[in-house]
Amino acid sequence: MFAGLPELGISNGEDLKETLTNCTEPLKAIDQFQTENGILLPTLQSALPFLDLHGTPRLEFHQSVFDELRDKLMERVAFIAEGKDEDRYTKLEELLEKSFPLVKMPSIQPVVMQVMKHLPKVPEKKLKQVMADKELYKVCAVEVKRQIWQDNQALFGDEVSPLLKQYIVEKEAALFSSDLSVLHNFFSPSPKTRRQGEVVLKLTQMIGKNVKLYDMVLQFLRTLFLRTRNVHYCTLRAELLMSLHDLDISEICSVDPCHKFTWCLDACIREKFVDAKRARELQGFLDGVKKGQEQVLGDLSMILCDPFASNTLVLSTVRNLQELVGQDALPRDSPDLLLLLRMLSLGQGAWDMIDSQVFKEPRLVCLSRGYPDLEVVTRFLPAMMSVVVDDYTYNVEQKLPSEEKSSLSYPSTLPDAFTKYLQENRVACEMGLYFVLHITKQRNKNALQRLLPALVETHNDAAFSDIFLHLLTGHLTLLSDEFGTEEFCSAVFDSFLLTSFSSKENVHRHTLRLLLHLHQKVLPSRLETLVKTLEPPKQSSDPVKELYTQLTEKLEAQKKSPPQAADAPSLDLGLHPVTVPTTAATPTTPL
């Protein structure tokens, strides 16, 4: 406990023990030891007996003096560090040299840690001693740990890894939330709110202004993204940069070439729309990537791969397409639309680009720089717009007088180009999925029933991703009354969800989430079949089993509680209709 005192020429318990062992008069020896090692203030000696008269132990007095002096010393250390003296760090280094031998002494340790915290460069020998001792490493300030981490990537990785795992768990938990809603979903929190999350704040604190640590975290994120293909790492990459931006850490923001692009994109995500002004800014950043600096495209693509960025880009694309339909214009004639597709393409190709280390924008077929795959623009988008036109034509037809109506029925098939690109092109697939969400949000039952079967086969099974299923289940709550029909249940369950629930556990979970929310609306005969079909096999994970148990318990509770209509009291007051004698001004309806 008192290790290090002899190095400073201060007696400790061992010295007192030796003195008492070898002395002939113990009381005198104790008195002498107290005089030599007590507070060296002559006027104090005559005052100490007064404390004895008040029954105050000497230990209590010395401890209170010690605590007061320690607090003053720590304040002084902070004052020196914040001052502008050129030799302030020399003073702190000298103090560290004198106090470090006592670093394991609990009462002195805070002072040593305070000195180390305020030194921009702690001597390497001291850092190694702290790193080698688990207890010291645990209690030292994050400012000291940063100096240790920057030269020990493995140790820093051990500290960061649990936070990254926690971040992914939190994101996935949000996607499987028990709340199904259009208004409050995965994408509802604003960028600033998301940056207040525990993991982002902790990482920001761990990095501080240290560019080397920031680069290490980015490398961890790239590696994990490559290893898992989990797009939430892309979200964290953007959130971390913008968190440092919020704190005005110019030491890092000024050297990250993605900073201004991410800042501009963050504003678009906040508005959930890319307006013309910001679109030009974003295009300027992409066009400004110079020869020899192409590697920045890897980071830009990762930022564009962030689901929050993709969500904003595709929502803007759908809105742009709606305007084009109203203007009788073609997709190829809209520069704003082409830029959105360019950024979508860059984001969707992030994994391939970082994996191959070939930093080029995805293959462009158009002559003009930055245009996306020509066939997506000339074939897929017109096919998607034709679905809109079909729907509009049918609805107009239904409003005509019966004598003017034709025998037009709602189309049941989709254009070949639509299904082909949904399966073969990732940008087209992303737009197709958001188009499905768009028509679901409009409560367009006919169009949804037409589109859902096409989602069984999509590029990389994107229609069965957690993000899309999270959004779709939330949007389907707008059509809850339609679940009372066999036709709609067949389209949602038989033609889509049940085609892969047995092979994809996440689909099983999302289907159970939907039923938990809407079971009262589902056709009873269909609900009974679904409950049997969705019973989890033994090898299923606990979350699936828990959801299924919740569903069956709800259904049992519903069976036990009597229908409300049966409990309603009779409103028959024994009055019977009375026919009033008819006059010219009196109606004949029974009252």
mmCIF file with all atom_site columns, N, CA and C in Angstrom, residues 101-125:
data_model
loop_
_atom_site.group_PDB
_atom_site.id
_atom_site.type_symbol
_atom_site.label_atom_id
_atom_site.label_alt_id
_atom_site.label_comp_id
_atom_site.label_asym_id
_atom_site.label_entity_id
_atom_site.label_seq_id
_atom_site.pdbx_PDB_ins_code
_atom_site.Cartn_x
_atom_site.Cartn_y
_atom_site.Cartn_z
_atom_site.occupancy
_atom_site.B_iso_or_equiv
_atom_site.pdbx_formal_charge
_atom_site.auth_seq_id
_atom_site.auth_comp_id
_atom_site.auth_asym_id
_atom_site.auth_atom_id
_atom_site.pdbx_PDB_model_num
ATOM 1  N N  . PRO A 1 101 ? 6.684  7.165  -8.550  1.00 0.00 ? 101 PRO A N  1
ATOM 2  C CA . PRO A 1 101 ? 6.952  5.998  -7.695  1.00 0.00 ? 101 PRO A CA 1
ATOM 3  C C  . PRO A 1 101 ? 5.789  5.654  -6.758  1.00 0.00 ? 101 PRO A C  1
ATOM 4  N N  . LEU A 1 102 ? 4.914  6.653  -6.487  1.00 0.00 ? 102 LEU A N  1
ATOM 5  C CA . LEU A 1 102 ? 3.791  6.429  -5.577  1.00 0.00 ? 102 LEU A CA 1
ATOM 6  C C  . LEU A 1 102 ? 2.476  6.143  -6.324  1.00 0.00 ? 102 LEU A C  1
ATOM 7  N N  . VAL A 1 103 ? 2.573  5.804  -7.620  1.00 0.00 ? 103 VAL A N  1
ATOM 8  C CA . VAL A 1 103 ? 1.370  5.665  -8.444  1.00 0.00 ? 103 VAL A CA 1
ATOM 9  C C  . VAL A 1 103 ? 0.436  4.558  -7.953  1.00 0.00 ? 103 VAL A C  1
ATOM 10 N N  . LYS A 1 104 ? 0.982  3.569  -7.249  1.00 0.00 ? 104 LYS A N  1
ATOM 11 C CA . LYS A 1 104 ? 0.130  2.476  -6.761  1.00 0.00 ? 104 LYS A CA 1
ATOM 12 C C  . LYS A 1 104 ? -0.429 2.747  -5.372  1.00 0.00 ? 104 LYS A C  1
ATOM 13 N N  . MET A 1 105 ? -0.073 3.883  -4.817  1.00 0.00 ? 105 MET A N  1
ATOM 14 C CA . MET A 1 105 ? -0.577 4.264  -3.493  1.00 0.00 ? 105 MET A CA 1
ATOM 15 C C  . MET A 1 105 ? -1.938 4.956  -3.697  1.00 0.00 ? 105 MET A C  1
ATOM 16 N N  . PRO A 1 106 ? -3.042 4.358  -3.250  1.00 0.00 ? 106 PRO A N  1
ATOM 17 C CA . PRO A 1 106 ? -4.391 4.872  -3.574  1.00 0.00 ? 106 PRO A CA 1
ATOM 18 C C  . PRO A 1 106 ? -4.588 6.354  -3.289  1.00 0.00 ? 106 PRO A C  1
ATOM 19 N N  . SER A 1 107 ? -4.017 6.845  -2.203  1.00 0.00 ? 107 SER A N  1
ATOM 20 C CA . SER A 1 107 ? -4.246 8.245  -1.840  1.00 0.00 ? 107 SER A CA 1
ATOM 21 C C  . SER A 1 107 ? -3.490 9.215  -2.747  1.00 0.00 ? 107 SER A C  1
ATOM 22 N N  . ILE A 1 108 ? -2.352 8.773  -3.308  1.00 0.00 ? 108 ILE A N  1
ATOM 23 C CA . ILE A 1 108 ? -1.526 9.640  -4.162  1.00 0.00 ? 108 ILE A CA 1
ATOM 24 C C  . ILE A 1 108 ? -1.850 9.428  -5.647  1.00 0.00 ? 108 ILE A C  1
ATOM 25 N N  . GLN A 1 109 ? -2.410 8.268  -5.977  1.00 0.00 ? 109 GLN A N  1
ATOM 26 C CA . GLN A 1 109 ? -2.655 7.910  -7.384  1.00 0.00 ? 109 GLN A CA 1
ATOM 27 C C  . GLN A 1 109 ? -3.414 8.985  -8.170  1.00 0.00 ? 109 GLN A C  1
ATOM 28 N N  . PRO A 1 110 ? -4.480 9.607  -7.610  1.00 0.00 ? 110 PRO A N  1
ATOM 29 C CA . PRO A 1 110 ? -5.195 10.633 -8.373  1.00 0.00 ? 110 PRO A CA 1
ATOM 30 C C  . PRO A 1 110 ? -4.301 11.779 -8.847  1.00 0.00 ? 110 PRO A C  1
ATOM 31 N N  . VAL A 1 111 ? -3.311 12.144 -8.025  1.00 0.00 ? 111 VAL A N  1
ATOM 32 C CA . VAL A 1 111 ? -2.400 13.238 -8.396  1.00 0.00 ? 111 VAL A CA 1
ATOM 33 C C  . VAL A 1 111 ? -1.549 12.818 -9.600  1.00 0.00 ? 111 VAL A C  1
ATOM 34 N N  . VAL A 1 112 ? -1.013 11.609 -9.523  1.00 0.00 ? 112 VAL A N  1
ATOM 35 C CA . VAL A 1 112 ? -0.165 11.107 -10.617 1.00 0.00 ? 112 VAL A CA 1
ATOM 36 C C  . VAL A 1 112 ? -0.979 11.043 -11.917 1.00 0.00 ? 112 VAL A C  1
ATOM 37 N N  . MET A 1 113 ? -2.206 10.548 -11.811 1.00 0.00 ? 113 MET A N  1
ATOM 38 C CA . MET A 1 113 ? -3.057 10.432 -12.998 1.00 0.00 ? 113 MET A CA 1
ATOM 39 C C  . MET A 1 113 ? -3.426 11.802 -13.558 1.00 0.00 ? 113 MET A C  1
ATOM 40 N N  . GLN A 1 114 ? -3.605 12.753 -12.663 1.00 0.00 ? 114 GLN A N  1
ATOM 41 C CA . GLN A 1 114 ? -3.927 14.122 -13.091 1.00 0.00 ? 114 GLN A CA 1
ATOM 42 C C  . GLN A 1 114 ? -2.763 14.724 -13.879 1.00 0.00 ? 114 GLN A C  1
ATOM 43 N N  . VAL A 1 115 ? -1.555 14.502 -13.408 1.00 0.00 ? 115 VAL A N  1
ATOM 44 C CA . VAL A 1 115 ? -0.364 15.028 -14.101 1.00 0.00 ? 115 VAL A CA 1
ATOM 45 C C  . VAL A 1 115 ? -0.236 14.377 -15.481 1.00 0.00 ? 115 VAL A C  1
ATOM 46 N N  . MET A 1 116 ? -0.392 13.060 -15.535 1.00 0.00 ? 116 MET A N  1
ATOM 47 C CA . MET A 1 116 ? -0.281 12.345 -16.808 1.00 0.00 ? 116 MET A CA 1
ATOM 48 C C  . MET A 1 116 ? -1.364 12.794 -17.792 1.00 0.00 ? 116 MET A C  1
ATOM 49 N N  . LYS A 1 117 ? -2.566 13.024 -17.264 1.00 0.00 ? 117 LYS A N  1
ATOM 50 C CA . LYS A 1 117 ? -3.682 13.444 -18.111 1.00 0.00 ? 117 LYS A CA 1
ATOM 51 C C  . LYS A 1 117 ? -3.373 14.739 -18.852 1.00 0.00 ? 117 LYS A C  1
ATOM 52 N N  . HIS A 1 118 ? -2.665 15.654 -18.176 1.00 0.00 ? 118 HIS A N  1
ATOM 53 C CA . HIS A 1 118 ? -2.412 16.973 -18.763 1.00 0.00 ? 118 HIS A CA 1
ATOM 54 C C  . HIS A 1 118 ? -1.106 17.049 -19.555 1.00 0.00 ? 118 HIS A C  1
ATOM 55 N N  . LEU A 1 119 ? -0.385 15.964 -19.626 1.00 0.00 ? 119 LEU A N  1
ATOM 56 C CA . LEU A 1 119 ? 0.845  15.967 -20.421 1.00 0.00 ? 119 LEU A CA 1
ATOM 57 C C  . LEU A 1 119 ? 0.542  15.519 -21.852 1.00 0.00 ? 119 LEU A C  1
ATOM 58 N N  . PRO A 1 120 ? 0.826  16.342 -22.862 1.00 0.00 ? 120 PRO A N  1
ATOM 59 C CA . PRO A 1 120 ? 0.542  15.933 -24.243 1.00 0.00 ? 120 PRO A CA 1
ATOM 60 C C  . PRO A 1 120 ? 1.367  14.728 -24.686 1.00 0.00 ? 120 PRO A C  1
ATOM 61 N N  . LYS A 1 121 ? 2.531  14.562 -24.028 1.00 0.00 ? 121 LYS A N  1
ATOM 62 C CA . LYS A 1 121 ? 3.357  13.395 -24.345 1.00 0.00 ? 121 LYS A CA 1
ATOM 63 C C  . LYS A 1 121 ? 3.977  12.858 -23.059 1.00 0.00 ? 121 LYS A C  1
ATOM 64 N N  . VAL A 1 122 ? 3.371  11.809 -22.552 1.00 0.00 ? 122 VAL A N  1
ATOM 65 C CA . VAL A 1 122 ? 3.880  11.144 -21.340 1.00 0.00 ? 122 VAL A CA 1
ATOM 66 C C  . VAL A 1 122 ? 5.117  10.334 -21.746 1.00 0.00 ? 122 VAL A C  1
ATOM 67 N N  . PRO A 1 123 ? 6.189  10.368 -20.928 1.00 0.00 ? 123 PRO A N  1
ATOM 68 C CA . PRO A 1 123 ? 7.374  9.572  -21.260 1.00 0.00 ? 123 PRO A CA 1
ATOM 69 C C  . PRO A 1 123 ? 7.010  8.112  -21.547 1.00 0.00 ? 123 PRO A C  1
ATOM 70 N N  . GLU A 1 124 ? 7.610  7.569  -22.587 1.00 0.00 ? 124 GLU A N  1
ATOM 71 C CA . GLU A 1 124 ? 7.259  6.227  -23.047 1.00 0.00 ? 124 GLU A CA 1
ATOM 72 C C  . GLU A 1 124 ? 7.420  5.176  -21.958 1.00 0.00 ? 124 GLU A C  1
ATOM 73 N N  . LYS A 1 125 ? 8.466  5.331  -21.132 1.00 0.00 ? 125 LYS A N  1
ATOM 74 C CA . LYS A 1 125 ? 8.708  4.362  -20.066 1.00 0.00 ? 125 LYS A CA 1
ATOM 75 C C  . LYS A 1 125 ? 7.519  4.302  -19.104 1.00 0.00 ? 125 LYS A C  1
#
